[in-house]
């Protein structure tokens, strides 16, 4: 068994498959989100060969805390554009079907040795960040699977970001590759993004100051030493008359501070009770795989025409390894 933990940003992975996979289930309704998610999970298991698999969903009301800070957070997103149209399904029926597929995916995973989290009022980003920092996983390689840039700030000597791209391609980012690509160290990535903003989450940045412009004025962002917002603002004051970038950042000081509180994952926004539950989930982890019920679901949903054996073998291996360690 390898010493790797596969950590999947569940909704990010589900939506990519929901959009792209046009599969219809045995009941005549779309099932591409579920089918694609399971196929993706098997592909990741084959490529990464993890000793543990963790799947993290956004909790109900997960964005509520950040919306109290920024009302428009994640608002105004364009409707999901599917690569096909389902005849006879109204927008309301499509929405219900999407919900049903998410629930079905969770039900499938509940029959496997996957550790699954959905923490009420907490976004998956915060849970994943907390899991990556667990002492029990400190010696293991954590592989986060998501196309979300926020996870770049978590990259270090034991944490890697696996970013799926179009047409089955992927980008693997570790600490050194982040510095090489962005000239920004992961320890300072949240500060850089606080200035740059995030259009996908409706977070405005400082006008005219993107990442490339920022690193020219703050080359120290590439160093492993964690900078602070106060350091950034102090340098802007010292160089106020030298460049418009310093003036712009200072003029938008409150915005940058707010953005940082929204985007940083170094100190996850989770209650003590929830962190306790997450820790205990790992401490009391007793993996099981109900192959019979899993196969029954596949048969009912019309998904037995795909070979799932690679995933099944990994599930058995995880159980066997855990028993040996016990």
mmCIF file of N, CA and C in Angstrom, residues 178-287:
data_model
loop_
_atom_site.group_PDB
_atom_site.id
_atom_site.type_symbol
_atom_site.label_atom_id
_atom_site.label_comp_id
_atom_site.label_asym_id
_atom_site.label_seq_id
_atom_site.Cartn_x
_atom_site.Cartn_y
_atom_site.Cartn_z
ATOM 1 N N UNK A 178 4.370 25.560 -8.204
ATOM 2 C CA UNK A 178 3.584 26.780 -7.975
ATOM 3 C C UNK A 178 4.494 27.997 -8.081
ATOM 4 N N UNK A 179 5.656 27.933 -7.423
ATOM 5 C CA UNK A 179 6.604 29.051 -7.477
ATOM 6 C C UNK A 179 7.088 29.263 -8.905
ATOM 7 N N UNK A 180 7.366 28.166 -9.594
ATOM 8 C CA UNK A 180 7.855 28.246 -10.972
ATOM 9 C C UNK A 180 6.818 28.871 -11.901
ATOM 10 N N UNK A 181 5.563 28.496 -11.727
ATOM 11 C CA UNK A 181 4.504 28.956 -12.635
ATOM 12 C C UNK A 181 4.013 30.366 -12.318
ATOM 13 N N UNK A 182 3.884 30.697 -11.025
ATOM 14 C CA UNK A 182 3.279 31.976 -10.648
ATOM 15 C C UNK A 182 4.276 32.973 -10.039
ATOM 16 N N UNK A 183 5.487 32.515 -9.722
ATOM 17 C CA UNK A 183 6.457 33.336 -8.982
ATOM 18 C C UNK A 183 5.876 33.759 -7.635
ATOM 19 N N UNK A 184 5.030 32.908 -7.085
ATOM 20 C CA UNK A 184 4.400 33.135 -5.779
ATOM 21 C C UNK A 184 4.482 31.822 -5.003
ATOM 22 N N UNK A 185 4.966 31.880 -3.777
ATOM 23 C CA UNK A 185 5.012 30.673 -2.955
ATOM 24 C C UNK A 185 3.604 30.379 -2.412
ATOM 25 N N UNK A 186 3.231 29.105 -2.270
ATOM 26 C CA UNK A 186 1.913 28.784 -1.726
ATOM 27 C C UNK A 186 1.621 29.472 -0.399
ATOM 28 N N UNK A 187 2.660 29.682 0.434
ATOM 29 C CA UNK A 187 2.458 30.350 1.724
ATOM 30 C C UNK A 187 1.955 31.785 1.573
ATOM 31 N N UNK A 188 2.166 32.362 0.378
ATOM 32 C CA UNK A 188 1.743 33.747 0.129
ATOM 33 C C UNK A 188 0.667 33.855 -0.945
ATOM 34 N N UNK A 189 0.136 32.701 -1.347
ATOM 35 C CA UNK A 189 -0.809 32.711 -2.466
ATOM 36 C C UNK A 189 -2.136 33.368 -2.089
ATOM 37 N N UNK A 190 -2.586 33.201 -0.856
ATOM 38 C CA UNK A 190 -3.854 33.808 -0.442
ATOM 39 C C UNK A 190 -3.762 35.332 -0.453
ATOM 40 N N UNK A 191 -2.613 35.865 -0.048
ATOM 41 C CA UNK A 191 -2.421 37.317 -0.088
ATOM 42 C C UNK A 191 -2.479 37.813 -1.529
ATOM 43 N N UNK A 192 -1.788 37.102 -2.417
ATOM 44 C CA UNK A 192 -1.771 37.501 -3.824
ATOM 45 C C UNK A 192 -3.183 37.466 -4.418
ATOM 46 N N UNK A 193 -3.927 36.426 -4.092
ATOM 47 C CA UNK A 193 -5.291 36.314 -4.625
ATOM 48 C C UNK A 193 -6.236 37.322 -3.980
ATOM 49 N N UNK A 194 -5.956 37.730 -2.760
ATOM 50 C CA UNK A 194 -6.779 38.751 -2.115
ATOM 51 C C UNK A 194 -6.681 40.068 -2.872
ATOM 52 N N UNK A 195 -5.509 40.322 -3.427
ATOM 53 C CA UNK A 195 -5.320 41.522 -4.246
ATOM 54 C C UNK A 195 -5.931 41.320 -5.629
ATOM 55 N N UNK A 196 -5.757 40.132 -6.189
ATOM 56 C CA UNK A 196 -6.208 39.825 -7.549
ATOM 57 C C UNK A 196 -7.721 39.615 -7.628
ATOM 58 N N UNK A 197 -8.318 39.041 -6.563
ATOM 59 C CA UNK A 197 -9.745 38.736 -6.573
ATOM 60 C C UNK A 197 -10.024 37.395 -7.226
ATOM 61 N N UNK A 198 -11.302 37.052 -7.286
ATOM 62 C CA UNK A 198 -11.711 35.771 -7.871
ATOM 63 C C UNK A 198 -13.077 35.954 -8.528
ATOM 64 N N UNK A 199 -13.074 36.086 -9.855
ATOM 65 C CA UNK A 199 -14.325 36.324 -10.588
ATOM 66 C C UNK A 199 -15.302 35.175 -10.424
ATOM 67 N N UNK A 200 -14.787 33.946 -10.312
ATOM 68 C CA UNK A 200 -15.679 32.786 -10.215
ATOM 69 C C UNK A 200 -16.509 32.815 -8.935
ATOM 70 N N UNK A 201 -15.988 33.466 -7.890
ATOM 71 C CA UNK A 201 -16.723 33.584 -6.626
ATOM 72 C C UNK A 201 -17.292 34.985 -6.417
ATOM 73 N N UNK A 202 -17.215 35.804 -7.483
ATOM 74 C CA UNK A 202 -17.739 37.174 -7.435
ATOM 75 C C UNK A 202 -17.011 38.028 -6.398
ATOM 76 N N UNK A 203 -15.696 37.833 -6.291
ATOM 77 C CA UNK A 203 -14.864 38.613 -5.378
ATOM 78 C C UNK A 203 -14.010 39.570 -6.208
ATOM 79 N N UNK A 204 -14.294 40.850 -6.093
ATOM 80 C CA UNK A 204 -13.545 41.850 -6.857
ATOM 81 C C UNK A 204 -12.159 42.070 -6.270
ATOM 82 N N UNK A 205 -11.170 42.198 -7.158
ATOM 83 C CA UNK A 205 -9.819 42.503 -6.722
ATOM 84 C C UNK A 205 -9.523 43.978 -6.873
ATOM 85 N N UNK A 206 -8.274 44.331 -6.666
ATOM 86 C CA UNK A 206 -7.838 45.720 -6.847
ATOM 87 C C UNK A 206 -7.750 45.981 -8.352
ATOM 88 N N UNK A 207 -8.426 46.987 -8.805
ATOM 89 C CA UNK A 207 -8.500 47.271 -10.236
ATOM 90 C C UNK A 207 -7.111 47.522 -10.821
ATOM 91 N N UNK A 208 -6.807 46.789 -11.897
ATOM 92 C CA UNK A 208 -5.541 46.992 -12.605
ATOM 93 C C UNK A 208 -4.353 46.271 -11.994
ATOM 94 N N UNK A 209 -4.598 45.463 -10.948
ATOM 95 C CA UNK A 209 -3.491 44.759 -10.297
ATOM 96 C C UNK A 209 -3.756 43.257 -10.334
ATOM 97 N N UNK A 210 -3.195 42.585 -11.335
ATOM 98 C CA UNK A 210 -3.302 41.136 -11.426
ATOM 99 C C UNK A 210 -2.089 40.468 -10.805
ATOM 100 N N UNK A 211 -2.047 39.155 -10.865
ATOM 101 C CA UNK A 211 -0.946 38.420 -10.243
ATOM 102 C C UNK A 211 0.401 38.789 -10.858
ATOM 103 N N UNK A 212 0.459 38.861 -12.185
ATOM 104 C CA UNK A 212 1.730 39.165 -12.845
ATOM 105 C C UNK A 212 2.231 40.559 -12.481
ATOM 106 N N UNK A 213 1.315 41.514 -12.412
ATOM 107 C CA UNK A 213 1.691 42.876 -12.034
ATOM 108 C C UNK A 213 2.146 42.919 -10.589
ATOM 109 N N UNK A 214 1.457 42.157 -9.747
ATOM 110 C CA UNK A 214 1.749 42.160 -8.316
ATOM 111 C C UNK A 214 3.157 41.639 -8.026
ATOM 112 N N UNK A 215 3.544 40.540 -8.673
ATOM 113 C CA UNK A 215 4.847 39.935 -8.349
ATOM 114 C C UNK A 215 6.014 40.814 -8.811
ATOM 115 N N UNK A 216 5.777 41.693 -9.769
ATOM 116 C CA UNK A 216 6.836 42.606 -10.193
ATOM 117 C C UNK A 216 7.169 43.608 -9.089
ATOM 118 N N UNK A 217 6.145 44.010 -8.341
ATOM 119 C CA UNK A 217 6.348 44.970 -7.257
ATOM 120 C C UNK A 217 6.637 44.294 -5.929
ATOM 121 N N UNK A 218 6.263 43.003 -5.840
ATOM 122 C CA UNK A 218 6.490 42.250 -4.596
ATOM 123 C C UNK A 218 7.144 40.908 -4.931
ATOM 124 N N UNK A 219 8.403 40.933 -5.406
ATOM 125 C CA UNK A 219 9.088 39.685 -5.767
ATOM 126 C C UNK A 219 9.271 38.758 -4.567
ATOM 127 N N UNK A 220 9.207 39.311 -3.346
ATOM 128 C CA UNK A 220 9.359 38.497 -2.143
ATOM 129 C C UNK A 220 8.195 37.528 -1.934
ATOM 130 N N UNK A 221 7.129 37.690 -2.712
ATOM 131 C CA UNK A 221 6.004 36.743 -2.651
ATOM 132 C C UNK A 221 6.446 35.336 -3.039
ATOM 133 N N UNK A 222 7.551 35.227 -3.751
ATOM 134 C CA UNK A 222 8.043 33.921 -4.194
ATOM 135 C C UNK A 222 8.787 33.165 -3.104
ATOM 136 N N UNK A 223 9.090 33.843 -2.003
ATOM 137 C CA UNK A 223 9.846 33.225 -0.925
ATOM 138 C C UNK A 223 8.928 32.437 0.003
ATOM 139 N N UNK A 224 9.487 31.442 0.678
ATOM 140 C CA UNK A 224 8.679 30.577 1.550
ATOM 141 C C UNK A 224 8.228 31.274 2.826
ATOM 142 N N UNK A 225 8.898 32.352 3.209
ATOM 143 C CA UNK A 225 8.489 33.085 4.398
ATOM 144 C C UNK A 225 7.094 33.651 4.198
ATOM 145 N N UNK A 226 6.209 33.392 5.156
ATOM 146 C CA UNK A 226 4.826 33.867 5.045
ATOM 147 C C UNK A 226 4.766 35.371 5.304
ATOM 148 N N UNK A 227 4.340 36.107 4.305
ATOM 149 C CA UNK A 227 4.171 37.549 4.465
ATOM 150 C C UNK A 227 2.827 37.835 5.127
ATOM 151 N N UNK A 228 2.641 39.055 5.566
ATOM 152 C CA UNK A 228 1.379 39.467 6.180
ATOM 153 C C UNK A 228 0.790 40.624 5.381
ATOM 154 N N UNK A 229 -0.484 40.884 5.585
ATOM 155 C CA UNK A 229 -1.105 42.029 4.930
ATOM 156 C C UNK A 229 -0.466 43.329 5.415
ATOM 157 N N UNK A 230 -0.115 43.377 6.684
ATOM 158 C CA UNK A 230 0.535 44.584 7.205
ATOM 159 C C UNK A 230 1.847 44.856 6.475
ATOM 160 N N UNK A 231 2.588 43.802 6.167
ATOM 161 C CA UNK A 231 3.836 43.966 5.422
ATOM 162 C C UNK A 231 3.538 44.575 4.046
ATOM 163 N N UNK A 232 2.520 44.042 3.376
ATOM 164 C CA UNK A 232 2.149 44.539 2.043
ATOM 165 C C UNK A 232 1.764 46.011 2.118
ATOM 166 N N UNK A 233 0.934 46.359 3.091
ATOM 167 C CA UNK A 233 0.473 47.749 3.203
ATOM 168 C C UNK A 233 1.621 48.689 3.595
ATOM 169 N N UNK A 234 2.499 48.228 4.472
ATOM 170 C CA UNK A 234 3.645 49.071 4.869
ATOM 171 C C UNK A 234 4.554 49.351 3.678
ATOM 172 N N UNK A 235 4.779 48.331 2.851
ATOM 173 C CA UNK A 235 5.628 48.541 1.671
ATOM 174 C C UNK A 235 4.948 49.499 0.688
ATOM 175 N N UNK A 236 3.624 49.408 0.600
ATOM 176 C CA UNK A 236 2.895 50.325 -0.280
ATOM 177 C C UNK A 236 3.053 51.770 0.204
ATOM 178 N N UNK A 237 3.021 51.975 1.505
ATOM 179 C CA UNK A 237 3.194 53.324 2.063
ATOM 180 C C UNK A 237 4.598 53.856 1.770
ATOM 181 N N UNK A 238 5.590 52.971 1.942
ATOM 182 C CA UNK A 238 6.979 53.377 1.716
ATOM 183 C C UNK A 238 7.238 53.737 0.261
ATOM 184 N N UNK A 239 6.509 53.100 -0.653
ATOM 185 C CA UNK A 239 6.745 53.321 -2.086
ATOM 186 C C UNK A 239 5.557 54.008 -2.763
ATOM 187 N N UNK A 240 4.784 54.718 -1.979
ATOM 188 C CA UNK A 240 3.526 55.290 -2.463
ATOM 189 C C UNK A 240 3.693 56.104 -3.746
ATOM 190 N N UNK A 241 4.750 56.880 -3.819
ATOM 191 C CA UNK A 241 4.924 57.760 -4.981
ATOM 192 C C UNK A 241 5.657 57.115 -6.136
ATOM 193 N N UNK A 242 6.107 55.878 -5.977
ATOM 194 C CA UNK A 242 6.930 55.236 -6.999
ATOM 195 C C UNK A 242 6.125 54.539 -8.089
ATOM 196 N N UNK A 243 4.935 54.063 -7.750
ATOM 197 C CA UNK A 243 4.148 53.322 -8.724
ATOM 198 C C UNK A 243 2.668 53.371 -8.351
ATOM 199 N N UNK A 244 1.834 53.348 -9.365
ATOM 200 C CA UNK A 244 0.385 53.411 -9.134
ATOM 201 C C UNK A 244 -0.123 52.165 -8.414
ATOM 202 N N UNK A 245 0.569 51.035 -8.571
ATOM 203 C CA UNK A 245 0.131 49.795 -7.953
ATOM 204 C C UNK A 245 0.070 49.926 -6.432
ATOM 205 N N UNK A 246 1.066 50.610 -5.854
ATOM 206 C CA UNK A 246 1.089 50.786 -4.402
ATOM 207 C C UNK A 246 -0.077 51.671 -3.955
ATOM 208 N N UNK A 247 -0.365 52.679 -4.729
ATOM 209 C CA UNK A 247 -1.482 53.576 -4.420
ATOM 210 C C UNK A 247 -2.809 52.832 -4.512
ATOM 211 N N UNK A 248 -2.956 52.015 -5.559
ATOM 212 C CA UNK A 248 -4.213 51.296 -5.769
ATOM 213 C C UNK A 248 -4.497 50.310 -4.639
ATOM 214 N N UNK A 249 -3.451 49.606 -4.205
ATOM 215 C CA UNK A 249 -3.623 48.625 -3.120
ATOM 216 C C UNK A 249 -4.031 49.328 -1.830
ATOM 217 N N UNK A 250 -3.389 50.447 -1.523
ATOM 218 C CA UNK A 250 -3.722 51.181 -0.297
ATOM 219 C C UNK A 250 -5.133 51.757 -0.356
ATOM 220 N N UNK A 251 -5.532 52.224 -1.523
ATOM 221 C CA UNK A 251 -6.888 52.765 -1.668
ATOM 222 C C UNK A 251 -7.943 51.679 -1.448
ATOM 223 N N UNK A 252 -7.586 50.440 -1.786
ATOM 224 C CA UNK A 252 -8.516 49.322 -1.620
ATOM 225 C C UNK A 252 -8.116 48.428 -0.446
ATOM 226 N N UNK A 253 -7.510 49.026 0.568
ATOM 227 C CA UNK A 253 -7.011 48.264 1.712
ATOM 228 C C UNK A 253 -8.109 47.412 2.351
ATOM 229 N N UNK A 254 -9.263 47.994 2.593
ATOM 230 C CA UNK A 254 -10.352 47.262 3.250
ATOM 231 C C UNK A 254 -10.834 46.101 2.383
ATOM 232 N N UNK A 255 -10.857 46.318 1.079
ATOM 233 C CA UNK A 255 -11.273 45.255 0.162
ATOM 234 C C UNK A 255 -10.288 44.092 0.212
ATOM 235 N N UNK A 256 -8.996 44.400 0.208
ATOM 236 C CA UNK A 256 -7.972 43.356 0.259
ATOM 237 C C UNK A 256 -8.081 42.574 1.564
ATOM 238 N N UNK A 257 -8.293 43.281 2.671
ATOM 239 C CA UNK A 257 -8.441 42.614 3.972
ATOM 240 C C UNK A 257 -9.654 41.694 3.978
ATOM 241 N N UNK A 258 -10.762 42.161 3.419
ATOM 242 C CA UNK A 258 -11.972 41.349 3.349
ATOM 243 C C UNK A 258 -11.745 40.138 2.457
ATOM 244 N N UNK A 259 -11.138 40.364 1.296
ATOM 245 C CA UNK A 259 -10.862 39.259 0.371
ATOM 246 C C UNK A 259 -9.999 38.182 1.023
ATOM 247 N N UNK A 260 -9.005 38.615 1.781
ATOM 248 C CA UNK A 260 -8.115 37.644 2.431
ATOM 249 C C UNK A 260 -8.897 36.787 3.422
ATOM 250 N N UNK A 261 -9.778 37.416 4.189
ATOM 251 C CA UNK A 261 -10.567 36.655 5.158
ATOM 252 C C UNK A 261 -11.496 35.668 4.464
ATOM 253 N N UNK A 262 -11.919 35.989 3.243
ATOM 254 C CA UNK A 262 -12.791 35.106 2.474
ATOM 255 C C UNK A 262 -12.029 33.948 1.828
ATOM 256 N N UNK A 263 -10.784 34.209 1.411
ATOM 257 C CA UNK A 263 -10.068 33.277 0.548
ATOM 258 C C UNK A 263 -9.011 32.430 1.239
ATOM 259 N N UNK A 264 -8.498 32.869 2.390
ATOM 260 C CA UNK A 264 -7.412 32.124 3.027
ATOM 261 C C UNK A 264 -7.928 30.806 3.598
ATOM 262 N N UNK A 265 -7.098 29.759 3.454
ATOM 263 C CA UNK A 265 -7.424 28.431 3.986
ATOM 264 C C UNK A 265 -6.395 27.963 5.013
ATOM 265 N N UNK A 266 -5.471 28.858 5.371
ATOM 266 C CA UNK A 266 -4.440 28.492 6.337
ATOM 267 C C UNK A 266 -5.054 28.243 7.720
ATOM 268 N N UNK A 267 -6.133 28.977 7.999
ATOM 269 C CA UNK A 267 -6.871 28.796 9.249
ATOM 270 C C UNK A 267 -8.326 28.535 8.882
ATOM 271 N N UNK A 268 -8.698 27.262 8.637
ATOM 272 C CA UNK A 268 -10.031 26.922 8.136
ATOM 273 C C UNK A 268 -11.158 27.447 9.027
ATOM 274 N N UNK A 269 -12.232 27.874 8.387
ATOM 275 C CA UNK A 269 -13.381 28.456 9.083
ATOM 276 C C UNK A 269 -14.339 27.345 9.520
ATOM 277 N N UNK A 270 -13.963 26.626 10.575
ATOM 278 C CA UNK A 270 -14.756 25.502 11.076
ATOM 279 C C UNK A 270 -14.855 25.602 12.598
ATOM 280 N N UNK A 271 -16.003 25.269 13.126
ATOM 281 C CA UNK A 271 -16.201 25.311 14.573
ATOM 282 C C UNK A 271 -15.413 24.203 15.256
ATOM 283 N N UNK A 272 -15.192 24.383 16.558
ATOM 284 C CA UNK A 272 -14.450 23.371 17.322
ATOM 285 C C UNK A 272 -15.181 22.033 17.281
ATOM 286 N N UNK A 273 -16.504 22.078 17.411
ATOM 287 C CA UNK A 273 -17.288 20.839 17.396
ATOM 288 C C UNK A 273 -17.126 20.070 16.105
ATOM 289 N N UNK A 274 -17.105 20.789 14.987
ATOM 290 C CA UNK A 274 -16.967 20.137 13.681
ATOM 291 C C UNK A 274 -15.565 19.560 13.499
ATOM 292 N N UNK A 275 -14.546 20.291 13.943
ATOM 293 C CA UNK A 275 -13.173 19.765 13.825
ATOM 294 C C UNK A 275 -13.014 18.509 14.682
ATOM 295 N N UNK A 276 -13.671 18.500 15.836
ATOM 296 C CA UNK A 276 -13.626 17.327 16.703
ATOM 297 C C UNK A 276 -14.255 16.122 16.001
ATOM 298 N N UNK A 277 -15.385 16.353 15.325
ATOM 299 C CA UNK A 277 -16.053 15.272 14.598
ATOM 300 C C UNK A 277 -15.167 14.735 13.475
ATOM 301 N N UNK A 278 -14.488 15.636 12.777
ATOM 302 C CA UNK A 278 -13.618 15.219 11.677
ATOM 303 C C UNK A 278 -12.454 14.383 12.203
ATOM 304 N N UNK A 279 -11.829 14.850 13.281
ATOM 305 C CA UNK A 279 -10.713 14.091 13.872
ATOM 306 C C UNK A 279 -11.165 12.703 14.301
ATOM 307 N N UNK A 280 -12.325 12.639 14.941
ATOM 308 C CA UNK A 280 -12.818 11.355 15.436
ATOM 309 C C UNK A 280 -13.176 10.419 14.288
ATOM 310 N N UNK A 281 -13.572 10.969 13.146
ATOM 311 C CA UNK A 281 -13.886 10.133 11.979
ATOM 312 C C UNK A 281 -12.649 9.370 11.525
ATOM 313 N N UNK A 282 -11.496 10.021 11.594
ATOM 314 C CA UNK A 282 -10.252 9.348 11.223
ATOM 315 C C UNK A 282 -9.794 8.389 12.325
ATOM 316 N N UNK A 283 -9.930 8.822 13.562
ATOM 317 C CA UNK A 283 -9.494 7.989 14.682
ATOM 318 C C UNK A 283 -10.307 6.702 14.785
ATOM 319 N N UNK A 284 -11.610 6.810 14.481
ATOM 320 C CA UNK A 284 -12.506 5.647 14.599
ATOM 321 C C UNK A 284 -12.771 4.974 13.258
ATOM 322 N N UNK A 285 -11.957 5.288 12.284
ATOM 323 C CA UNK A 285 -12.156 4.778 10.922
ATOM 324 C C UNK A 285 -12.105 3.251 10.885
ATOM 325 N N UNK A 286 -13.203 2.669 10.447
ATOM 326 C CA UNK A 286 -13.285 1.214 10.314
ATOM 327 C C UNK A 286 -13.859 0.903 8.934
ATOM 328 N N UNK A 287 -13.002 0.801 7.917
ATOM 329 C CA UNK A 287 -13.471 0.675 6.534
ATOM 330 C C UNK A 287 -14.258 -0.600 6.263
#
